[in-house]
PDB file of C-alpha atoms and ligand atoms in Angstrom:
ATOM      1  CA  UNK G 298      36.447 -25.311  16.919  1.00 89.00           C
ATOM      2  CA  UNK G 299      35.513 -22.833  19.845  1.00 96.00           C
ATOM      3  CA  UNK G 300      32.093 -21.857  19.422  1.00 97.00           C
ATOM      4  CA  UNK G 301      32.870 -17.820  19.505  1.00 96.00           C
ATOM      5  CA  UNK G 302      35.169 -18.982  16.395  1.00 96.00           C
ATOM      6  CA  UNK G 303      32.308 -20.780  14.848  1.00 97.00           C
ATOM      7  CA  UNK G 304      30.044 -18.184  15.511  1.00 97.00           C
ATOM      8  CA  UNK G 305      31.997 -15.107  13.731  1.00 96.00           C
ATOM      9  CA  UNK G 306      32.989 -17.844  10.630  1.00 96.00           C
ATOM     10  CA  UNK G 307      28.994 -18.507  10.123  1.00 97.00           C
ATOM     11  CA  UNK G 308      27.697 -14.879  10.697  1.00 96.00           C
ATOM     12  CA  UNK G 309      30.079 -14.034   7.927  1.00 96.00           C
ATOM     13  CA  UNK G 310      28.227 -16.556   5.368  1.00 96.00           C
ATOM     14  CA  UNK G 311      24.888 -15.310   7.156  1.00 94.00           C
ATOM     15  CA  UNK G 312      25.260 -11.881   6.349  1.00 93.00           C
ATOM     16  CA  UNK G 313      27.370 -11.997   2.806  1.00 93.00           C
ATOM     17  CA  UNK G 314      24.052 -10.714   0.940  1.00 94.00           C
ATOM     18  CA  UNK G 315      23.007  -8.115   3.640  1.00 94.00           C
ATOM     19  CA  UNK G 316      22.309  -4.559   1.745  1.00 96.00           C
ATOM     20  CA  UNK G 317      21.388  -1.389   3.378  1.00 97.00           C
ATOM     21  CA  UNK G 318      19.307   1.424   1.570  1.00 97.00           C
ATOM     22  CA  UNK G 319      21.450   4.407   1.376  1.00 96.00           C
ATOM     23  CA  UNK G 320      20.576   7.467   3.532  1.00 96.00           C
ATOM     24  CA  UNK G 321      18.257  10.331   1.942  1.00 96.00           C
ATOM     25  CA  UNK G 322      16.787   7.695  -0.410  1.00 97.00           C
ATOM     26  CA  UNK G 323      12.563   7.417   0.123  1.00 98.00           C
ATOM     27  CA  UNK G 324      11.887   3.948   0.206  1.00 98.00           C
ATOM     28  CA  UNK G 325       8.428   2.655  -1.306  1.00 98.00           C
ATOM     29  CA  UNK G 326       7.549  -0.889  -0.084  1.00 98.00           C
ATOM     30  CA  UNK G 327       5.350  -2.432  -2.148  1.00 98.00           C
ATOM     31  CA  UNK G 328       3.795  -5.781  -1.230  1.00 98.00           C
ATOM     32  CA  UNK G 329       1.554  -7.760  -3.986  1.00 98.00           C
ATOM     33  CA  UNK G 330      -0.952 -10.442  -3.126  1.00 98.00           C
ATOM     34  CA  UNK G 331       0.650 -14.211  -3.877  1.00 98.00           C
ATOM     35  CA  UNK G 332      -1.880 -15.913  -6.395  1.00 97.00           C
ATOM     36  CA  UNK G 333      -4.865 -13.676  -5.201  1.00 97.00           C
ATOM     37  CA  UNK G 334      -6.656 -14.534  -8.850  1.00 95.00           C
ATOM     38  CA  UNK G 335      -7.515 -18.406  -7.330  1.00 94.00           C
ATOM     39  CA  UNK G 336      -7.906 -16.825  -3.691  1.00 95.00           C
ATOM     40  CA  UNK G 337     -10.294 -14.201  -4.769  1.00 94.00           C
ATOM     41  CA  UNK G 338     -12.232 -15.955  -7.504  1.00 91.00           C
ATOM     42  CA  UNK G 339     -12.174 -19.754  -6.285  1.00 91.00           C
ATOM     43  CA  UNK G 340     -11.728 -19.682  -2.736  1.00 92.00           C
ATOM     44  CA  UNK G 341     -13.698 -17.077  -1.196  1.00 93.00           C
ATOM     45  CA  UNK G 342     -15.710 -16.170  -4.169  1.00 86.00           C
ATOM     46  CA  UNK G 343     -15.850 -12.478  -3.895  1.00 95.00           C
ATOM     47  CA  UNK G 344     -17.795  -9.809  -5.430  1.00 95.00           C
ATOM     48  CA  UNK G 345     -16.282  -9.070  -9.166  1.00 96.00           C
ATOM     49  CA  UNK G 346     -14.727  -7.225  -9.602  1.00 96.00           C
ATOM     50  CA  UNK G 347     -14.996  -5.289  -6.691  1.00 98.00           C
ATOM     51  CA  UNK G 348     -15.678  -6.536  -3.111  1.00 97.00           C
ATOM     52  CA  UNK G 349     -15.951  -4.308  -0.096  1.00 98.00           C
ATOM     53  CA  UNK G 350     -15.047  -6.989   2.093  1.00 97.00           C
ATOM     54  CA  UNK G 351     -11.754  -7.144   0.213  1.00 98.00           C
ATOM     55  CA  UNK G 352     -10.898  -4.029   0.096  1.00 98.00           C
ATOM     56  CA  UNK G 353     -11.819  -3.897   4.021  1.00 98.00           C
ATOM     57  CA  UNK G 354      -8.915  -6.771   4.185  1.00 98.00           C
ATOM     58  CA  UNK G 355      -6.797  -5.131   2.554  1.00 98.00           C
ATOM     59  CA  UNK G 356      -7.074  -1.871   4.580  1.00 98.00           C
ATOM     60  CA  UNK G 357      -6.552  -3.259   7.630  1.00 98.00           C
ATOM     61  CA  UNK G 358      -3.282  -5.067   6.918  1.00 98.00           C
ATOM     62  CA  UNK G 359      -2.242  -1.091   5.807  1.00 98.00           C
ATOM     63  CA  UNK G 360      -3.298   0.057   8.657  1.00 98.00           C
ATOM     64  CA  UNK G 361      -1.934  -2.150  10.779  1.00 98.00           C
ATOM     65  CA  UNK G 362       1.950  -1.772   8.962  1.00 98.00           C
ATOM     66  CA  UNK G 363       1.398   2.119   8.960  1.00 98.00           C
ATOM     67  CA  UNK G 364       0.704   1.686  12.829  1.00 97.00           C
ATOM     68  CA  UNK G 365       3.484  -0.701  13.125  1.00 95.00           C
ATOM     69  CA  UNK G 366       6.124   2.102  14.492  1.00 93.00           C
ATOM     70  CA  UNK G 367       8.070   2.982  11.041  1.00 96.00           C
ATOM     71  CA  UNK G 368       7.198   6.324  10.325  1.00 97.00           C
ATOM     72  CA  UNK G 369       5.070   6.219   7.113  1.00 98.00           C
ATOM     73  CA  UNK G 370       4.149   9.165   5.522  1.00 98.00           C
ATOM     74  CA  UNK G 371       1.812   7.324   2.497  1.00 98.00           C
ATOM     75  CA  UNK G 372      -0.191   4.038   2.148  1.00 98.00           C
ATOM     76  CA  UNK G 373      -1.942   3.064  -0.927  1.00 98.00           C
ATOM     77  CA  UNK G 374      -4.111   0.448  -1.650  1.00 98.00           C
ATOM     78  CA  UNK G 375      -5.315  -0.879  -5.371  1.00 98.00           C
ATOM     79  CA  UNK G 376      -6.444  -4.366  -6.192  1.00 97.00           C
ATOM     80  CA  UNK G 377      -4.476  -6.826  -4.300  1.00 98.00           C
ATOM     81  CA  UNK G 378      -0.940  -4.797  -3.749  1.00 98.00           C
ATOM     82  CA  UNK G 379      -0.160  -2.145  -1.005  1.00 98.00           C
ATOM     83  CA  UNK G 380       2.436   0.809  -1.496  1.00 98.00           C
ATOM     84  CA  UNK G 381       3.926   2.132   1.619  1.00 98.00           C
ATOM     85  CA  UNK G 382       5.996   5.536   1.211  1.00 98.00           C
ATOM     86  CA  UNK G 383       8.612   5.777   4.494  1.00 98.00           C
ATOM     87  CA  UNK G 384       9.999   8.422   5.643  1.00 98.00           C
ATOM     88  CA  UNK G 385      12.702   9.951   3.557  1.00 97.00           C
ATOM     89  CA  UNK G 386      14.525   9.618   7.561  1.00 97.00           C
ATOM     90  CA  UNK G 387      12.798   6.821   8.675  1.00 97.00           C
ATOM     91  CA  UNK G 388      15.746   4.607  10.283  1.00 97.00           C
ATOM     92  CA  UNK G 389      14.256   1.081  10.697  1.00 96.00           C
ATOM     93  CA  UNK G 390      15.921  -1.914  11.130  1.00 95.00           C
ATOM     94  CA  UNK G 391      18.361   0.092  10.471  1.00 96.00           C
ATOM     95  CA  UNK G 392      17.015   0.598   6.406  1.00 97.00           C
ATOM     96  CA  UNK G 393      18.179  -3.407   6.080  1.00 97.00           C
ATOM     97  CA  UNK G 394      17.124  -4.553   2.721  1.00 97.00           C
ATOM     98  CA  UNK G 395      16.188  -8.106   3.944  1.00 96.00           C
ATOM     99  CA  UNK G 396      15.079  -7.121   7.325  1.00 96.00           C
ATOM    100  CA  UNK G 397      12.401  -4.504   5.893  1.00 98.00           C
ATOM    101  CA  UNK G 398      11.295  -7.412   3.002  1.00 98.00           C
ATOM    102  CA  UNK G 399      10.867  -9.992   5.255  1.00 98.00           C
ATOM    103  CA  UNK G 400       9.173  -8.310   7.799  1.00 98.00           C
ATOM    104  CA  UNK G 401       6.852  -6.280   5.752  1.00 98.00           C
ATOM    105  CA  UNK G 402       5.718  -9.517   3.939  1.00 98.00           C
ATOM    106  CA  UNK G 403       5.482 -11.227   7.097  1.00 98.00           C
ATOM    107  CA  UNK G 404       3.143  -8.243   8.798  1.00 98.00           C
ATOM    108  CA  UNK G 405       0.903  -7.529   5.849  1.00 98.00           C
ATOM    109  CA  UNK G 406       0.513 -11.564   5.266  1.00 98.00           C
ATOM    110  CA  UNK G 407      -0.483 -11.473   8.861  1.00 98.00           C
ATOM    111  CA  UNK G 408      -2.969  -8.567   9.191  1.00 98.00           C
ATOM    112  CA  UNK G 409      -4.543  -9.479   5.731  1.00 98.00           C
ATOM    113  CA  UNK G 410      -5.313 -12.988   6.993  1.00 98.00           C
ATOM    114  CA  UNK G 411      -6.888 -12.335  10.666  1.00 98.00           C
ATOM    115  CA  UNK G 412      -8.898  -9.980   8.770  1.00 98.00           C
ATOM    116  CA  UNK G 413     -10.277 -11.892   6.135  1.00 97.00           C
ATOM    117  CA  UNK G 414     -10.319 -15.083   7.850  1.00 97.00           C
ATOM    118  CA  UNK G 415      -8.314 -17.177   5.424  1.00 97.00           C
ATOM    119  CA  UNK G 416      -4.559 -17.507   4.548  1.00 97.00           C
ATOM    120  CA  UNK G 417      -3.216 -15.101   2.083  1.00 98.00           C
ATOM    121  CA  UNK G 418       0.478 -14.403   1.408  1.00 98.00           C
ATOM    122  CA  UNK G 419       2.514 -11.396   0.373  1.00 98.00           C
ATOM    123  CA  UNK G 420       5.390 -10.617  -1.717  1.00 98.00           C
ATOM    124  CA  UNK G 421       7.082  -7.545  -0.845  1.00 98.00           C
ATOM    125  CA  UNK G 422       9.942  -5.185  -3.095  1.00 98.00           C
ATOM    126  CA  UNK G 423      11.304  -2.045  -2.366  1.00 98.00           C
ATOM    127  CA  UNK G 424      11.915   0.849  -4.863  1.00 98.00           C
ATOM    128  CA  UNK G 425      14.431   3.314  -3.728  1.00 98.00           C
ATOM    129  CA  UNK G 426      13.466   7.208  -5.165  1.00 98.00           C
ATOM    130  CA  UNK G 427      15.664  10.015  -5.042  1.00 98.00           C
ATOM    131  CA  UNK G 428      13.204  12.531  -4.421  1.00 97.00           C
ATOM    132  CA  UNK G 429       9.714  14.029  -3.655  1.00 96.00           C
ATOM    133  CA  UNK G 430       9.054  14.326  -6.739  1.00 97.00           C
ATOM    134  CA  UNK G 431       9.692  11.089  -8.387  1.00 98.00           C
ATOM    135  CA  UNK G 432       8.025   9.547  -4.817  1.00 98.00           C
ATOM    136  CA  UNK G 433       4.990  11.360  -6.077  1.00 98.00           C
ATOM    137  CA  UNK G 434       5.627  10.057 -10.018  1.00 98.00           C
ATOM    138  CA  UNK G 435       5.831   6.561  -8.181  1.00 98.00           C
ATOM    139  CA  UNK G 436       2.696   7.290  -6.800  1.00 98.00           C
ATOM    140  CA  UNK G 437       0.663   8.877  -9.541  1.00 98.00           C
ATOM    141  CA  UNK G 438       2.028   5.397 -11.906  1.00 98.00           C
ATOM    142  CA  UNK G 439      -0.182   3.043  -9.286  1.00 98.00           C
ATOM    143  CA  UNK G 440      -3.221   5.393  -9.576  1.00 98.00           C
ATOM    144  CA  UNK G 441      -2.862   5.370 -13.624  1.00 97.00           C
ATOM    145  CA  UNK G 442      -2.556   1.323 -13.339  1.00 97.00           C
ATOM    146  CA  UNK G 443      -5.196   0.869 -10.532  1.00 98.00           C
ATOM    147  CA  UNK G 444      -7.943   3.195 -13.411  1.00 97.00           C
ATOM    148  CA  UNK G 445      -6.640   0.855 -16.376  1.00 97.00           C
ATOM    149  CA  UNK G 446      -7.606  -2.475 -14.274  1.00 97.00           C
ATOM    150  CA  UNK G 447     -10.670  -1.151 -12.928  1.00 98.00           C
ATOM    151  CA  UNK G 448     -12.328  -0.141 -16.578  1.00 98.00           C
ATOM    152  CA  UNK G 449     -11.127  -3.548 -17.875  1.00 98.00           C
ATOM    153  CA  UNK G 450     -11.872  -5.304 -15.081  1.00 97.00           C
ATOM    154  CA  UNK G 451     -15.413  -3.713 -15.263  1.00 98.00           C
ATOM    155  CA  UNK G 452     -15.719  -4.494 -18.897  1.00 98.00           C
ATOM    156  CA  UNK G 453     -14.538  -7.914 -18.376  1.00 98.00           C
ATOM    157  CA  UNK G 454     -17.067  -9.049 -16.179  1.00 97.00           C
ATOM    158  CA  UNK G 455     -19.936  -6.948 -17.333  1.00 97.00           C
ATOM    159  CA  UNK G 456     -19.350  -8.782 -20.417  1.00 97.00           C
ATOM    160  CA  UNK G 457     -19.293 -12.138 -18.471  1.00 97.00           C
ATOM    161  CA  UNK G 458     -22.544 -11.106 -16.455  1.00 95.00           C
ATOM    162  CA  UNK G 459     -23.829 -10.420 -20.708  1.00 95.00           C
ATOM    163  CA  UNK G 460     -23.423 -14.474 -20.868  1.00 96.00           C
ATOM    164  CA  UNK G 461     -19.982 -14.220 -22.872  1.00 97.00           C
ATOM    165  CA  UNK G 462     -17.503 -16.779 -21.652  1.00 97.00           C
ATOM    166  CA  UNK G 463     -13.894 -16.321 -20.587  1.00 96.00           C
ATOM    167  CA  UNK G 464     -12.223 -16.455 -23.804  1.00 97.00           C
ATOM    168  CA  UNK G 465     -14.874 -14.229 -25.352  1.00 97.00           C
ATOM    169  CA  UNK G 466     -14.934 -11.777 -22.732  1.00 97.00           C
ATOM    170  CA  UNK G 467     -11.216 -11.087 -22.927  1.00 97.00           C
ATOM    171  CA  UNK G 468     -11.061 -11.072 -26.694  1.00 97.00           C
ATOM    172  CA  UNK G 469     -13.866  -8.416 -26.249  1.00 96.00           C
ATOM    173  CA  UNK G 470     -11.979  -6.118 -24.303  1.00 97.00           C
ATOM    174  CA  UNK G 471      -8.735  -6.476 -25.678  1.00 96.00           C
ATOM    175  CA  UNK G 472      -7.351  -3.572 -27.968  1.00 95.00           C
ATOM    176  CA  UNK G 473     -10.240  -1.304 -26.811  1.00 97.00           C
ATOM    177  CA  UNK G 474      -9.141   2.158 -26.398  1.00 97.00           C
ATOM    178  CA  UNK G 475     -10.372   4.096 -23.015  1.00 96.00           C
ATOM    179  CA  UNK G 476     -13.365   5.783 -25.027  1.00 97.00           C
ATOM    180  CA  UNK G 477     -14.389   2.483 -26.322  1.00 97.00           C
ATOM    181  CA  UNK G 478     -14.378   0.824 -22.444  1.00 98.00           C
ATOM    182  CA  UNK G 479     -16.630   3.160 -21.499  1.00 97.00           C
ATOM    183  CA  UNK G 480     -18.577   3.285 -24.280  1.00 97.00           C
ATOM    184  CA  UNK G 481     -19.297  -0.622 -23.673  1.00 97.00           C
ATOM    185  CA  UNK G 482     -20.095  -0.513 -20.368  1.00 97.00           C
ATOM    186  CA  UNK G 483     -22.249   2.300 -20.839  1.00 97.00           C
ATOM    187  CA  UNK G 484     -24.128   0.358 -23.762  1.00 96.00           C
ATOM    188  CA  UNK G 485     -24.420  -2.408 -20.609  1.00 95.00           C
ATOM    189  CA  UNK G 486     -25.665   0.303 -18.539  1.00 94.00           C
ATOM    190  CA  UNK G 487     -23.152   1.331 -16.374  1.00 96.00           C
ATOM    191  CA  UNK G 488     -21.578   4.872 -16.191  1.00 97.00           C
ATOM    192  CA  UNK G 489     -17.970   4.410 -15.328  1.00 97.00           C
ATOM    193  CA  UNK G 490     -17.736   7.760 -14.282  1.00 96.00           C
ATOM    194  CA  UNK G 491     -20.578   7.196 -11.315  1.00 97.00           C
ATOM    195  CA  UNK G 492     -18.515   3.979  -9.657  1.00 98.00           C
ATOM    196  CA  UNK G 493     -16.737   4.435  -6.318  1.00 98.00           C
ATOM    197  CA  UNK G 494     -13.486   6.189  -6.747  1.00 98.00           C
ATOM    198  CA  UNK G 495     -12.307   3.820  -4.750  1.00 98.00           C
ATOM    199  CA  UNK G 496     -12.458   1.263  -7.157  1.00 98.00           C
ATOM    200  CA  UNK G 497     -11.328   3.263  -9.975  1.00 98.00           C
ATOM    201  CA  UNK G 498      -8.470   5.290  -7.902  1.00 97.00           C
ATOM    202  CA  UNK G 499      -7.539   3.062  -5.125  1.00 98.00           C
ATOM    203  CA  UNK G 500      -7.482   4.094  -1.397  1.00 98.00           C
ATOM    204  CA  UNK G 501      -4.978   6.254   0.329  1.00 98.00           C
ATOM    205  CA  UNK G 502      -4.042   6.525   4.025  1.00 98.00           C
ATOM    206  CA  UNK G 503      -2.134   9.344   5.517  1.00 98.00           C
ATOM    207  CA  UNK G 504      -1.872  10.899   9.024  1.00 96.00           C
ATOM    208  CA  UNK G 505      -4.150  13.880  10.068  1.00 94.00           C
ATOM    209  CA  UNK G 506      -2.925  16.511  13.332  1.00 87.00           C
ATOM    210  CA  UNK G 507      -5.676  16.761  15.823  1.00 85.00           C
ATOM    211  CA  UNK G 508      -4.855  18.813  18.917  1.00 85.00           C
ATOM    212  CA  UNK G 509      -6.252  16.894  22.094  1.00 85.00           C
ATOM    213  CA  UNK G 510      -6.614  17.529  26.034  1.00 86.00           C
ATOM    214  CA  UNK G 511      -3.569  15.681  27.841  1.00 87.00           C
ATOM    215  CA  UNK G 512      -2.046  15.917  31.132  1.00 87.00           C
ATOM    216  CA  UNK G 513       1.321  17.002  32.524  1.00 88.00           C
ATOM    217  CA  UNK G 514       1.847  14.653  35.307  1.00 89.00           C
ATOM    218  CA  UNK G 515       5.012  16.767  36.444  1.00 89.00           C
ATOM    219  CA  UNK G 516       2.814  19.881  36.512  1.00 89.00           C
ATOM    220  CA  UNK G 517      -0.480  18.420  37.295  1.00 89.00           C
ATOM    221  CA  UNK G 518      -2.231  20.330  34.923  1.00 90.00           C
ATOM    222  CA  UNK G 519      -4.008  19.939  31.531  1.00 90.00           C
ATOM    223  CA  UNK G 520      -2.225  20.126  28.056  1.00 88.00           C
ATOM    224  CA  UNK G 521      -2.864  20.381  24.837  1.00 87.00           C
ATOM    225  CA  UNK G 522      -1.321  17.860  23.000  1.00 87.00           C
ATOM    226  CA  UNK G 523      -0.904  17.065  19.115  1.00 86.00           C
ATOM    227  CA  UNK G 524      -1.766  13.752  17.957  1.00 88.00           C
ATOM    228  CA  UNK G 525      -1.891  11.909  14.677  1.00 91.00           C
ATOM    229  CA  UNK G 526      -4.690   9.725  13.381  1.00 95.00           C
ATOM    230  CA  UNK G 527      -4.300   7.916  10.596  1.00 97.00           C
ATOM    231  CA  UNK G 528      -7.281   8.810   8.044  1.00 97.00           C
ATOM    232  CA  UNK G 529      -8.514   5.756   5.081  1.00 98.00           C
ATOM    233  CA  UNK G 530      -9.277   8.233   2.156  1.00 98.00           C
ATOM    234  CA  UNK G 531     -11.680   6.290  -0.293  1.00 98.00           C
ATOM    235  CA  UNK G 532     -12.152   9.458  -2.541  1.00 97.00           C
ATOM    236  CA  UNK G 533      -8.566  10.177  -3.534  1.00 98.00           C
ATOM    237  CA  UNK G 534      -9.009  13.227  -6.220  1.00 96.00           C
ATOM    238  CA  UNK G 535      -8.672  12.802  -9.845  1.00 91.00           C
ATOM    239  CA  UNK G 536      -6.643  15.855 -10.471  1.00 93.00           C
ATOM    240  CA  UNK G 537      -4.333  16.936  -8.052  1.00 95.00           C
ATOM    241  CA  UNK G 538      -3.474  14.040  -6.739  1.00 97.00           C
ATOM    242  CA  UNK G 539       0.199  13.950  -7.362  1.00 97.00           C
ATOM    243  CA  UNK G 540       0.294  17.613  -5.631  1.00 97.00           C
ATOM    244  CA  UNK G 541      -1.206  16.032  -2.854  1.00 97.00           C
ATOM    245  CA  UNK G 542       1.880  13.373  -2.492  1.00 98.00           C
ATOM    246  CA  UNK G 543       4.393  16.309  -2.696  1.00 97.00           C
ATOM    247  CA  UNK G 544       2.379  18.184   0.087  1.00 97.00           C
ATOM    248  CA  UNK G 545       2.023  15.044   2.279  1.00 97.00           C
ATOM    249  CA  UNK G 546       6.171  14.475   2.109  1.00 97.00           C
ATOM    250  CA  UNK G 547       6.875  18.088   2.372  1.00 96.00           C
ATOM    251  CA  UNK G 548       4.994  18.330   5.525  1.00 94.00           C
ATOM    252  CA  UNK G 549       6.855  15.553   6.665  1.00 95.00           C
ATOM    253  CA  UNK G 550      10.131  16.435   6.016  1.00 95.00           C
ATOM    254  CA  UNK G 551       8.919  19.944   7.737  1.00 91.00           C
ATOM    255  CA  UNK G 552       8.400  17.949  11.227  1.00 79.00           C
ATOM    256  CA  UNK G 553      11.081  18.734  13.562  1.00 54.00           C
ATOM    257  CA  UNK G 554      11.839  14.869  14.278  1.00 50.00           C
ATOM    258  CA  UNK G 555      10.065  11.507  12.900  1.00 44.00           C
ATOM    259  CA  UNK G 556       7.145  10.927  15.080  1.00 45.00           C
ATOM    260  CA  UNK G 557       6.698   7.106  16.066  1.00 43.00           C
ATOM    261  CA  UNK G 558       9.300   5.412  17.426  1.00 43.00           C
ATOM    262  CA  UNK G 559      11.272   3.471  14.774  1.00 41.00           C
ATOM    263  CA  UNK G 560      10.347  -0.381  14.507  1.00 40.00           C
ATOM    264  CA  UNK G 561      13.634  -1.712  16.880  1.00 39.00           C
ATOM    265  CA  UNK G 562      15.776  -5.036  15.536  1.00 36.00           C
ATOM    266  CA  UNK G 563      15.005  -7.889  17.897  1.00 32.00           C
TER     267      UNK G 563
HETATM  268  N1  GTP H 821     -13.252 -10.573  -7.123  1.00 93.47           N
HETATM  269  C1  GTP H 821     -12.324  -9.666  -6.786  1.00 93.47           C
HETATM  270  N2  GTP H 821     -11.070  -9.867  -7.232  1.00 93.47           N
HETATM  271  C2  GTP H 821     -10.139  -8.953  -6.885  1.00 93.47           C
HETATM  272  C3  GTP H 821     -10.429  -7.820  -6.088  1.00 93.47           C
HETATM  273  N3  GTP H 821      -9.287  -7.097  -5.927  1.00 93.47           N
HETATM  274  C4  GTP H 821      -8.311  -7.773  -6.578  1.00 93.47           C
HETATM  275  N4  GTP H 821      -8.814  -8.881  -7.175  1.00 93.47           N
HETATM  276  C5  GTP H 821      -8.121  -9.865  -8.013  1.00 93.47           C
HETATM  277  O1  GTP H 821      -6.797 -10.062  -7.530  1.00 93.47           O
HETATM  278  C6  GTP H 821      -5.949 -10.409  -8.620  1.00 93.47           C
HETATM  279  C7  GTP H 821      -4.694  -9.614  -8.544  1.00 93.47           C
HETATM  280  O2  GTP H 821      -3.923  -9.779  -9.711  1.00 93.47           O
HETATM  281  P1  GTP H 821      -2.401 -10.156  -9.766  1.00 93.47           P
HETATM  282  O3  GTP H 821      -1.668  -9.660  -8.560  1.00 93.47           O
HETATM  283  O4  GTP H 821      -1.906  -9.673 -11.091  1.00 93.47           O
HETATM  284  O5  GTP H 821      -2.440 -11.749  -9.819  1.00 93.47           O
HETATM  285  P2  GTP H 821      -2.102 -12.870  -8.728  1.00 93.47           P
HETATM  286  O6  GTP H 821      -2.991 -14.037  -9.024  1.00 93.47           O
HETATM  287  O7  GTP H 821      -2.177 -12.291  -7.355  1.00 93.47           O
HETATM  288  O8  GTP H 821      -0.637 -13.301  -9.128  1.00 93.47           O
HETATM  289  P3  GTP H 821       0.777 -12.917  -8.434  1.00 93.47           P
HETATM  290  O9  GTP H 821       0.622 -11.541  -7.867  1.00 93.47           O
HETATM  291  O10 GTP H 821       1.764 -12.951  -9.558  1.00 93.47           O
HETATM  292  O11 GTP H 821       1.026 -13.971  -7.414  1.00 93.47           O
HETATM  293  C8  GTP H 821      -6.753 -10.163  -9.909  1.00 93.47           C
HETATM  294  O12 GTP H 821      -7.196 -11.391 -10.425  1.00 93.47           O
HETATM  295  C9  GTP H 821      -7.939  -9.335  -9.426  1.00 93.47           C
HETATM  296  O13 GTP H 821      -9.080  -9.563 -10.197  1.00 93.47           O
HETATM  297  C10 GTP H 821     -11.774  -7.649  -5.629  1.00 93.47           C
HETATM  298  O14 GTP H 821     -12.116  -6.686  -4.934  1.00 93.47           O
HETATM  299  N5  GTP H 821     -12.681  -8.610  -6.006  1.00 93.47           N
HETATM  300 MG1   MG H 822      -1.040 -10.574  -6.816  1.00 93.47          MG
END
């Protein structure tokens, strides 16, 4: 068989499951930490339930795939998984399902790693939204889920710190309404309400305008040029947070073309 021949008959079984996300869909990447309970509690032993070193890991490997040349509008951070909102335009890899998995995984596996110094792996999905607005309900759903964990994650180990073991620890959170978390933490002396929001929100990035001296070679003069700098936010606001996610897309969808050049297939 001539190789061309071969070539086209084995691309075929290559490509058989290759999906493209349809145009004027936002995608929302989300990538979740691969057995992060063992890496965080056995292997490197972090703070509980919160460490800052952690959270430091896992802001770089956003940063680093919101810097990555797709044009992101959103990143969000909670726990061990990262949300990336793209562009509703955003035309990487040409929106291939597999390509933007893979990739994503791959990058955010990366960047989490080098940061923290040991191996941790990603899993990645994408969920495909037909709007701003249910972009935003995607959105506000993490936030709700990141302030669930936190209180029972606080409760569990304050309880653990109280000399409860495992078992008893989760038996004494379980069923507990949101009044009654608090109300047992604040009987173990902590005031939920005076953590970090970071650790009871989650962390958002998002690109800021700042207007900067350039230079126009052609002219040979000074310019004012408008760049974008990717802010961390560690105080995302209780209320009006979903608002914010409209704002941020319809800004985006307001810039005349998608700023960054779009990640290119190899
Ligand atoms: N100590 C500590 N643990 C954390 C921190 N952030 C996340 N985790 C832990 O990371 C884990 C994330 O949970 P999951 O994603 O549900 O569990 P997983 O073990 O990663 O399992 P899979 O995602 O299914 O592979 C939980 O056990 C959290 O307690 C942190 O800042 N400190
Ligand atoms: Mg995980």
């Amino acid at each position: 068989m001539k190789f061309t021949q071969l070539e086209s008959q084995m691309r075929f079984y290559e490509t058989a499951l290759d999906q493209f996300v349809p145009p004027d869909m936002f995608i929302v990447a989300r990538m979740d930490g691969r057995g992060f309970t063992r890496l965080t509690k056995e292997t490197l032993d972090l703070e509980k339930p919160f460490d800052v070193r952690f959270r430091d890991a896992m802001a770089a490997a956003v940063m680093h795939l919101m810097q990555g040349g797709a044009n992101i509008t959103y990143g969000y951070v909670q726990s061990d998984e990262i949300s990336l909102l793209f562009h509703r335009d955003d035309q990487s890899f040409n929106r291939k399902h597999r390509k933007l998995l893979s990739i994503l995984a791959g990058e955010a596996s990366a960047a989490f790693t080098y940061s923290i110094g040991h191996m941790g792996a990603f899993d990645c999905r994408l969920c495909l939204l037909p709007n701003e607005e249910k972009a935003a309900d995607y959105f506000s759903w993490r936030a709700e889920d990141a302030h669930r964990n936190s209180l029972s994650a606080w409760c569990y180990w304050k309880l653990r710190e109280s000399g409860k073991s495992a078992g008893e620890a989760t038996k004494g959170v379980e069923g507990l309404s949101v009044g009654e978390k608090n109300q047992l933490l604040f009987d173990l002396e902590i005031n939920y309400n005076d953590l970090p929001a970071w650790q009871k929100r989650g962390i958002g990035f998002y690109w800021n305008q700042s207007i900067q001296r350039g230079f126009n070679p052609v002219k040979r003069e000074e310019t004012p040029v408008v760049r974008r700098i990717l802010k961390q936010e560690n105080e995302l606001p209780l209320s009006g947070y979903r608002e914010m996610i409209v704002e941020l897309i319809r800004s985006s969808l307001e810039e005349k073309k998608t700023t960054g050049e779009a990640m290119k297939i190899p």
